[in-house]
PDB file of C-alpha atoms in Angstrom:
ATOM      1  CA  UNK A1429       8.912  15.030   1.921  1.00 61.00           C
ATOM      2  CA  UNK A1430       5.653  13.617   3.150  1.00 72.00           C
ATOM      3  CA  UNK A1431       4.121  13.008   6.543  1.00 89.00           C
ATOM      4  CA  UNK A1432       0.896  11.083   7.053  1.00 94.00           C
ATOM      5  CA  UNK A1433      -0.772  10.688  10.433  1.00 95.00           C
ATOM      6  CA  UNK A1434      -3.575   8.321  11.425  1.00 96.00           C
ATOM      7  CA  UNK A1435      -4.699   6.985  14.786  1.00 96.00           C
ATOM      8  CA  UNK A1436      -3.067   3.660  15.557  1.00 95.00           C
ATOM      9  CA  UNK A1437      -6.142   1.832  16.797  1.00 96.00           C
ATOM     10  CA  UNK A1438      -9.891   2.308  17.053  1.00 97.00           C
ATOM     11  CA  UNK A1439     -12.735   0.198  18.341  1.00 97.00           C
ATOM     12  CA  UNK A1440     -16.423   0.279  17.497  1.00 97.00           C
ATOM     13  CA  UNK A1441     -19.592  -1.744  17.878  1.00 97.00           C
ATOM     14  CA  UNK A1442     -21.346  -3.735  15.184  1.00 97.00           C
ATOM     15  CA  UNK A1443     -23.994  -1.606  13.464  1.00 97.00           C
ATOM     16  CA  UNK A1444     -22.389   1.666  14.519  1.00 97.00           C
ATOM     17  CA  UNK A1445     -20.620   4.382  12.497  1.00 97.00           C
ATOM     18  CA  UNK A1446     -16.904   5.078  12.761  1.00 98.00           C
ATOM     19  CA  UNK A1447     -14.758   7.862  11.325  1.00 98.00           C
ATOM     20  CA  UNK A1448     -11.057   7.317  10.713  1.00 98.00           C
ATOM     21  CA  UNK A1449      -9.063  10.516  10.295  1.00 98.00           C
ATOM     22  CA  UNK A1450      -5.936  11.127   8.274  1.00 97.00           C
ATOM     23  CA  UNK A1451      -3.835  14.260   8.151  1.00 97.00           C
ATOM     24  CA  UNK A1452      -1.024  14.736   5.711  1.00 95.00           C
ATOM     25  CA  UNK A1453       1.732  17.100   4.725  1.00 91.00           C
ATOM     26  CA  UNK A1454       3.206  16.842   1.285  1.00 84.00           C
ATOM     27  CA  UNK A1455       5.242  19.015  -1.047  1.00 80.00           C
ATOM     28  CA  UNK A1456       2.890  18.325  -3.948  1.00 84.00           C
ATOM     29  CA  UNK A1457      -0.512  16.704  -3.600  1.00 85.00           C
ATOM     30  CA  UNK A1458      -2.156  14.709  -6.338  1.00 85.00           C
ATOM     31  CA  UNK A1459      -4.736  12.495  -4.702  1.00 92.00           C
ATOM     32  CA  UNK A1460      -5.564  10.654  -1.515  1.00 94.00           C
ATOM     33  CA  UNK A1461      -6.416   6.986  -1.315  1.00 95.00           C
ATOM     34  CA  UNK A1462      -7.876   4.679   1.294  1.00 96.00           C
ATOM     35  CA  UNK A1463      -7.077   0.983   1.366  1.00 96.00           C
ATOM     36  CA  UNK A1464      -8.326  -1.820   3.574  1.00 97.00           C
ATOM     37  CA  UNK A1465      -5.975  -4.540   4.752  1.00 95.00           C
ATOM     38  CA  UNK A1466      -7.044  -7.606   6.702  1.00 95.00           C
ATOM     39  CA  UNK A1467      -4.326  -9.167   8.819  1.00 89.00           C
ATOM     40  CA  UNK A1468      -1.840 -11.101   6.708  1.00 86.00           C
ATOM     41  CA  UNK A1469      -3.586 -10.203   3.471  1.00 91.00           C
ATOM     42  CA  UNK A1470      -3.000  -7.778   0.625  1.00 94.00           C
ATOM     43  CA  UNK A1471      -4.378  -4.238   0.786  1.00 94.00           C
ATOM     44  CA  UNK A1472      -7.463  -3.599  -1.319  1.00 93.00           C
ATOM     45  CA  UNK A1473      -8.546  -0.263  -2.756  1.00 92.00           C
ATOM     46  CA  UNK A1474     -11.489   1.493  -1.106  1.00 93.00           C
ATOM     47  CA  UNK A1475     -11.626   5.073  -2.347  1.00 93.00           C
ATOM     48  CA  UNK A1476      -9.888   7.937  -4.074  1.00 92.00           C
ATOM     49  CA  UNK A1477     -10.265  11.690  -3.550  1.00 93.00           C
ATOM     50  CA  UNK A1478      -8.493  14.365  -5.545  1.00 90.00           C
ATOM     51  CA  UNK A1479     -10.996  17.218  -5.160  1.00 92.00           C
ATOM     52  CA  UNK A1480     -12.482  18.576  -1.945  1.00 95.00           C
ATOM     53  CA  UNK A1481     -15.657  16.955  -0.777  1.00 96.00           C
ATOM     54  CA  UNK A1482     -17.278  13.669  -0.006  1.00 96.00           C
ATOM     55  CA  UNK A1483     -17.140  10.535  -2.141  1.00 92.00           C
ATOM     56  CA  UNK A1484     -19.717   7.909  -1.222  1.00 92.00           C
ATOM     57  CA  UNK A1485     -19.481   4.265  -2.103  1.00 89.00           C
ATOM     58  CA  UNK A1486     -22.024   2.068  -0.371  1.00 93.00           C
ATOM     59  CA  UNK A1487     -21.344   1.835   3.350  1.00 96.00           C
ATOM     60  CA  UNK A1488     -18.019   3.640   2.936  1.00 96.00           C
ATOM     61  CA  UNK A1489     -17.490   7.350   2.323  1.00 97.00           C
ATOM     62  CA  UNK A1490     -14.289   9.381   2.098  1.00 97.00           C
ATOM     63  CA  UNK A1491     -13.873  13.101   2.592  1.00 97.00           C
ATOM     64  CA  UNK A1492     -11.043  15.407   1.580  1.00 97.00           C
ATOM     65  CA  UNK A1493     -10.080  18.961   2.477  1.00 96.00           C
ATOM     66  CA  UNK A1494      -6.942  19.926   0.571  1.00 94.00           C
ATOM     67  CA  UNK A1495      -6.547  23.269   2.325  1.00 93.00           C
ATOM     68  CA  UNK A1496      -6.477  21.521   5.702  1.00 95.00           C
ATOM     69  CA  UNK A1497      -4.468  18.512   4.591  1.00 95.00           C
ATOM     70  CA  UNK A1498      -7.203  16.327   6.028  1.00 96.00           C
ATOM     71  CA  UNK A1499      -9.242  13.340   5.045  1.00 97.00           C
ATOM     72  CA  UNK A1500     -11.518  10.902   6.771  1.00 98.00           C
ATOM     73  CA  UNK A1501     -12.980   7.521   5.977  1.00 98.00           C
ATOM     74  CA  UNK A1502     -16.511   6.975   7.259  1.00 98.00           C
ATOM     75  CA  UNK A1503     -17.777   3.450   7.736  1.00 97.00           C
ATOM     76  CA  UNK A1504     -21.495   2.988   8.344  1.00 97.00           C
ATOM     77  CA  UNK A1505     -23.499  -0.011   9.578  1.00 97.00           C
ATOM     78  CA  UNK A1506     -20.335  -1.675  10.790  1.00 97.00           C
ATOM     79  CA  UNK A1507     -20.000  -5.401  10.341  1.00 97.00           C
ATOM     80  CA  UNK A1508     -17.609  -7.807  12.015  1.00 97.00           C
ATOM     81  CA  UNK A1509     -15.812  -8.288   8.704  1.00 96.00           C
ATOM     82  CA  UNK A1510     -14.875  -4.582   8.748  1.00 98.00           C
ATOM     83  CA  UNK A1511     -12.299  -5.394  11.423  1.00 98.00           C
ATOM     84  CA  UNK A1512      -9.097  -4.597   9.542  1.00 97.00           C
ATOM     85  CA  UNK A1513      -6.416  -1.971   9.110  1.00 96.00           C
ATOM     86  CA  UNK A1514      -7.316   1.094   7.083  1.00 97.00           C
ATOM     87  CA  UNK A1515      -4.453   2.733   5.247  1.00 96.00           C
ATOM     88  CA  UNK A1516      -4.409   6.342   4.127  1.00 96.00           C
ATOM     89  CA  UNK A1517      -2.094   7.011   1.175  1.00 94.00           C
ATOM     90  CA  UNK A1518      -1.091  10.205  -0.578  1.00 93.00           C
ATOM     91  CA  UNK A1519       0.198  10.588  -4.109  1.00 89.00           C
ATOM     92  CA  UNK A1520       2.941  13.145  -4.502  1.00 82.00           C
ATOM     93  CA  UNK A1521       2.431  15.350  -7.549  1.00 79.00           C
ATOM     94  CA  UNK A1522       6.142  15.914  -8.026  1.00 76.00           C
ATOM     95  CA  UNK A1523       7.380  12.353  -7.757  1.00 74.00           C
ATOM     96  CA  UNK A1524       4.227  10.317  -8.456  1.00 74.00           C
ATOM     97  CA  UNK A1525       5.085   8.231  -5.415  1.00 83.00           C
ATOM     98  CA  UNK A1526       2.182   6.728  -3.476  1.00 86.00           C
ATOM     99  CA  UNK A1527       3.121   6.945   0.185  1.00 89.00           C
ATOM    100  CA  UNK A1528       1.145   5.093   2.848  1.00 92.00           C
ATOM    101  CA  UNK A1529       0.484   6.009   6.436  1.00 92.00           C
ATOM    102  CA  UNK A1530       1.039   3.365   9.108  1.00 92.00           C
ATOM    103  CA  UNK A1531      -2.655   2.498   9.127  1.00 95.00           C
ATOM    104  CA  UNK A1532      -5.465   2.452  11.664  1.00 97.00           C
ATOM    105  CA  UNK A1533      -6.378  -0.930  13.122  1.00 96.00           C
ATOM    106  CA  UNK A1534     -10.150  -1.074  13.584  1.00 98.00           C
ATOM    107  CA  UNK A1535     -11.737  -3.697  15.810  1.00 97.00           C
ATOM    108  CA  UNK A1536     -15.486  -4.198  15.569  1.00 97.00           C
ATOM    109  CA  UNK A1537     -17.150  -5.840  18.545  1.00 96.00           C
ATOM    110  CA  UNK A1538     -20.572  -7.502  18.662  1.00 94.00           C
TER     111      UNK A1538
ATOM    112  CA  UNK B 305      -7.984 -12.427  -6.724  1.00 82.00           C
ATOM    113  CA  UNK B 306      -6.306  -9.173  -7.774  1.00 84.00           C
ATOM    114  CA  UNK B 307      -4.648 -10.671 -10.828  1.00 92.00           C
ATOM    115  CA  UNK B 308      -1.170  -9.905  -9.471  1.00 96.00           C
ATOM    116  CA  UNK B 309       0.941 -12.989  -8.830  1.00 97.00           C
ATOM    117  CA  UNK B 310       3.868 -13.113  -6.439  1.00 98.00           C
ATOM    118  CA  UNK B 311       6.255 -15.964  -5.819  1.00 97.00           C
ATOM    119  CA  UNK B 312       7.357 -17.415  -3.531  1.00 97.00           C
ATOM    120  CA  UNK B 313       4.645 -16.929  -0.898  1.00 96.00           C
ATOM    121  CA  UNK B 314       6.995 -17.850   1.917  1.00 97.00           C
ATOM    122  CA  UNK B 315      10.772 -17.878   2.101  1.00 96.00           C
ATOM    123  CA  UNK B 316      13.075 -18.686   4.983  1.00 97.00           C
ATOM    124  CA  UNK B 317      16.776 -18.010   4.639  1.00 97.00           C
ATOM    125  CA  UNK B 318      19.864 -17.138   6.635  1.00 97.00           C
ATOM    126  CA  UNK B 319      21.681 -13.871   7.198  1.00 97.00           C
ATOM    127  CA  UNK B 320      24.109 -12.973   4.450  1.00 97.00           C
ATOM    128  CA  UNK B 321      22.157 -14.809   1.787  1.00 97.00           C
ATOM    129  CA  UNK B 322      20.517 -13.466  -1.362  1.00 98.00           C
ATOM    130  CA  UNK B 323      16.949 -14.011  -2.529  1.00 98.00           C
ATOM    131  CA  UNK B 324      14.850 -13.039  -5.524  1.00 98.00           C
ATOM    132  CA  UNK B 325      11.162 -12.245  -5.315  1.00 98.00           C
ATOM    133  CA  UNK B 326       9.081 -12.361  -8.465  1.00 98.00           C
ATOM    134  CA  UNK B 327       5.966 -10.483  -9.484  1.00 98.00           C
ATOM    135  CA  UNK B 328       3.667 -10.795 -12.482  1.00 97.00           C
ATOM    136  CA  UNK B 329       1.371  -7.779 -12.855  1.00 96.00           C
ATOM    137  CA  UNK B 330      -2.242  -7.842 -13.966  1.00 95.00           C
ATOM    138  CA  UNK B 331      -2.690  -8.299 -17.666  1.00 94.00           C
ATOM    139  CA  UNK B 332      -2.330  -4.918 -19.355  1.00 91.00           C
ATOM    140  CA  UNK B 333      -0.803  -3.125 -16.377  1.00 93.00           C
ATOM    141  CA  UNK B 334       2.437  -1.346 -17.201  1.00 92.00           C
ATOM    142  CA  UNK B 335       3.489  -0.210 -13.718  1.00 92.00           C
ATOM    143  CA  UNK B 336       4.872  -2.391 -10.973  1.00 94.00           C
ATOM    144  CA  UNK B 337       5.470  -1.205  -7.414  1.00 94.00           C
ATOM    145  CA  UNK B 338       7.348  -2.878  -4.594  1.00 96.00           C
ATOM    146  CA  UNK B 339       6.493  -2.239  -0.948  1.00 96.00           C
ATOM    147  CA  UNK B 340       7.951  -3.628   2.277  1.00 96.00           C
ATOM    148  CA  UNK B 341       5.772  -4.170   5.331  1.00 95.00           C
ATOM    149  CA  UNK B 342       7.454  -5.124   8.577  1.00 90.00           C
ATOM    150  CA  UNK B 343       5.542  -6.366  11.613  1.00 79.00           C
ATOM    151  CA  UNK B 344       3.126  -3.681  12.771  1.00 69.00           C
ATOM    152  CA  UNK B 345       4.606  -1.236  10.306  1.00 76.00           C
ATOM    153  CA  UNK B 346       3.064   0.573   7.391  1.00 84.00           C
ATOM    154  CA  UNK B 347       3.763  -0.094   3.767  1.00 91.00           C
ATOM    155  CA  UNK B 348       7.176   1.309   2.919  1.00 93.00           C
ATOM    156  CA  UNK B 349       7.542   2.237  -0.734  1.00 93.00           C
ATOM    157  CA  UNK B 350      10.660   0.746  -2.290  1.00 95.00           C
ATOM    158  CA  UNK B 351      10.568   1.301  -6.024  1.00 95.00           C
ATOM    159  CA  UNK B 352       8.307   1.659  -9.070  1.00 93.00           C
ATOM    160  CA  UNK B 353       8.822   0.599 -12.666  1.00 94.00           C
ATOM    161  CA  UNK B 354       6.806   1.698 -15.649  1.00 92.00           C
ATOM    162  CA  UNK B 355       7.046  -0.189 -18.917  1.00 93.00           C
ATOM    163  CA  UNK B 356      10.520  -1.440 -18.142  1.00 94.00           C
ATOM    164  CA  UNK B 357      11.978   1.797 -16.821  1.00 94.00           C
ATOM    165  CA  UNK B 358      12.532   2.889 -13.233  1.00 94.00           C
ATOM    166  CA  UNK B 359       9.898   5.531 -12.482  1.00 90.00           C
ATOM    167  CA  UNK B 360      10.258   6.377  -8.787  1.00 89.00           C
ATOM    168  CA  UNK B 361      12.494   5.326  -5.955  1.00 91.00           C
ATOM    169  CA  UNK B 362      11.693   5.212  -2.276  1.00 91.00           C
ATOM    170  CA  UNK B 363      13.630   4.045   0.749  1.00 85.00           C
ATOM    171  CA  UNK B 364      15.257   1.138  -1.004  1.00 93.00           C
ATOM    172  CA  UNK B 365      18.519  -0.057   0.488  1.00 94.00           C
ATOM    173  CA  UNK B 366      21.614  -0.352  -1.689  1.00 95.00           C
ATOM    174  CA  UNK B 367      21.594  -4.100  -0.927  1.00 97.00           C
ATOM    175  CA  UNK B 368      18.261  -4.304  -2.739  1.00 97.00           C
ATOM    176  CA  UNK B 369      17.739  -3.997  -6.464  1.00 96.00           C
ATOM    177  CA  UNK B 370      14.883  -4.519  -8.858  1.00 97.00           C
ATOM    178  CA  UNK B 371      14.095  -4.637 -12.519  1.00 97.00           C
ATOM    179  CA  UNK B 372      11.153  -4.962 -14.860  1.00 97.00           C
ATOM    180  CA  UNK B 373      11.522  -7.210 -17.858  1.00 97.00           C
ATOM    181  CA  UNK B 374      10.134  -6.784 -21.403  1.00 95.00           C
ATOM    182  CA  UNK B 375       7.207  -9.079 -20.553  1.00 95.00           C
ATOM    183  CA  UNK B 376       6.496  -6.635 -17.659  1.00 96.00           C
ATOM    184  CA  UNK B 377       7.143  -9.055 -14.847  1.00 96.00           C
ATOM    185  CA  UNK B 378       9.424  -7.727 -12.148  1.00 98.00           C
ATOM    186  CA  UNK B 379      11.978  -9.131  -9.753  1.00 98.00           C
ATOM    187  CA  UNK B 380      13.188  -7.736  -6.443  1.00 98.00           C
ATOM    188  CA  UNK B 381      16.631  -8.903  -5.420  1.00 98.00           C
ATOM    189  CA  UNK B 382      17.629  -8.739  -1.777  1.00 98.00           C
ATOM    190  CA  UNK B 383      21.254  -9.449  -0.922  1.00 97.00           C
ATOM    191  CA  UNK B 384      23.476  -9.636   2.175  1.00 97.00           C
ATOM    192  CA  UNK B 385      20.305 -10.274   4.110  1.00 97.00           C
ATOM    193  CA  UNK B 386      19.992  -9.089   7.677  1.00 97.00           C
ATOM    194  CA  UNK B 387      17.539 -10.059  10.404  1.00 95.00           C
ATOM    195  CA  UNK B 388      15.785  -6.718   9.957  1.00 94.00           C
ATOM    196  CA  UNK B 389      14.933  -7.557   6.362  1.00 96.00           C
ATOM    197  CA  UNK B 390      12.344 -10.036   7.591  1.00 96.00           C
ATOM    198  CA  UNK B 391       9.063  -8.623   6.307  1.00 96.00           C
ATOM    199  CA  UNK B 392       6.175  -9.044   3.938  1.00 96.00           C
ATOM    200  CA  UNK B 393       7.105  -7.791   0.487  1.00 97.00           C
ATOM    201  CA  UNK B 394       4.189  -6.691  -1.647  1.00 97.00           C
ATOM    202  CA  UNK B 395       4.102  -6.123  -5.338  1.00 97.00           C
ATOM    203  CA  UNK B 396       1.341  -4.019  -6.832  1.00 95.00           C
ATOM    204  CA  UNK B 397       0.441  -3.031 -10.363  1.00 94.00           C
ATOM    205  CA  UNK B 398      -1.505  -0.305 -12.100  1.00 89.00           C
ATOM    206  CA  UNK B 399      -2.176   0.510 -15.701  1.00 83.00           C
ATOM    207  CA  UNK B 400      -0.670   3.966 -16.006  1.00 71.00           C
ATOM    208  CA  UNK B 401       2.533   5.586 -14.870  1.00 63.00           C
ATOM    209  CA  UNK B 402       0.996   7.612 -12.067  1.00 62.00           C
ATOM    210  CA  UNK B 403      -0.215   5.460  -9.204  1.00 61.00           C
ATOM    211  CA  UNK B 404      -3.976   5.304  -9.053  1.00 71.00           C
ATOM    212  CA  UNK B 405      -5.830   2.270  -7.861  1.00 84.00           C
ATOM    213  CA  UNK B 406      -3.124  -0.256  -7.094  1.00 89.00           C
ATOM    214  CA  UNK B 407      -3.810  -3.965  -7.274  1.00 92.00           C
ATOM    215  CA  UNK B 408      -1.714  -5.837  -4.749  1.00 95.00           C
ATOM    216  CA  UNK B 409      -0.407  -9.342  -4.863  1.00 96.00           C
ATOM    217  CA  UNK B 410      -0.682 -11.568  -1.810  1.00 96.00           C
ATOM    218  CA  UNK B 411       2.882 -10.810  -0.829  1.00 96.00           C
ATOM    219  CA  UNK B 412       6.048 -12.770  -0.225  1.00 97.00           C
ATOM    220  CA  UNK B 413       6.801 -13.355   3.436  1.00 96.00           C
ATOM    221  CA  UNK B 414      10.552 -13.367   3.999  1.00 97.00           C
ATOM    222  CA  UNK B 415      12.032 -14.667   7.227  1.00 97.00           C
ATOM    223  CA  UNK B 416      15.745 -14.190   7.808  1.00 97.00           C
ATOM    224  CA  UNK B 417      17.214 -16.358  10.557  1.00 95.00           C
TER     225      UNK B 417
END
């Protein structure tokens, strides 16, 4: 089976940097994804990591350590519009299922 | 706009009833996924279809069923509805059989009274 853990809520200040952690346990790992979901809206894809290391995409970066079952999403130069839930998802190599964590609700304050 | 279309956007029905949710994937995408999201809950994977065939199954209740048609659109049927089935049901699509970047529809919000 799979188990994905993320903090439930985080707060940060506009212009700051925030790191959202995700730990996972899975029988077969084949990629980790981050999605952003604004309240009442559809999730949108942010990043994908399958190899260890850091993937940078503009203000957002995602890191993966497969040996530790750990990932983080780093958001720089926070803007008010970054207030949303951030979902960590793991693809199981054996079943090809994409399983989501419960998400981290980020609130950005002025 | 993700290119994935879901209908209806909102649905209110009574316990014991049956509803059908419809999803049209992005043009060219062969895989369709169904997820359930209850209030303050994460996305719960229900089922995946790839090119008309069931590919993976999650925590889908026996009262629920789905299928993908030759034109690749999919329907999720929910029967004998209970209050706890009230949720946002998302459909997502991707091109290949293994889930990569998923494109989500705007969801169908089901309220069971």
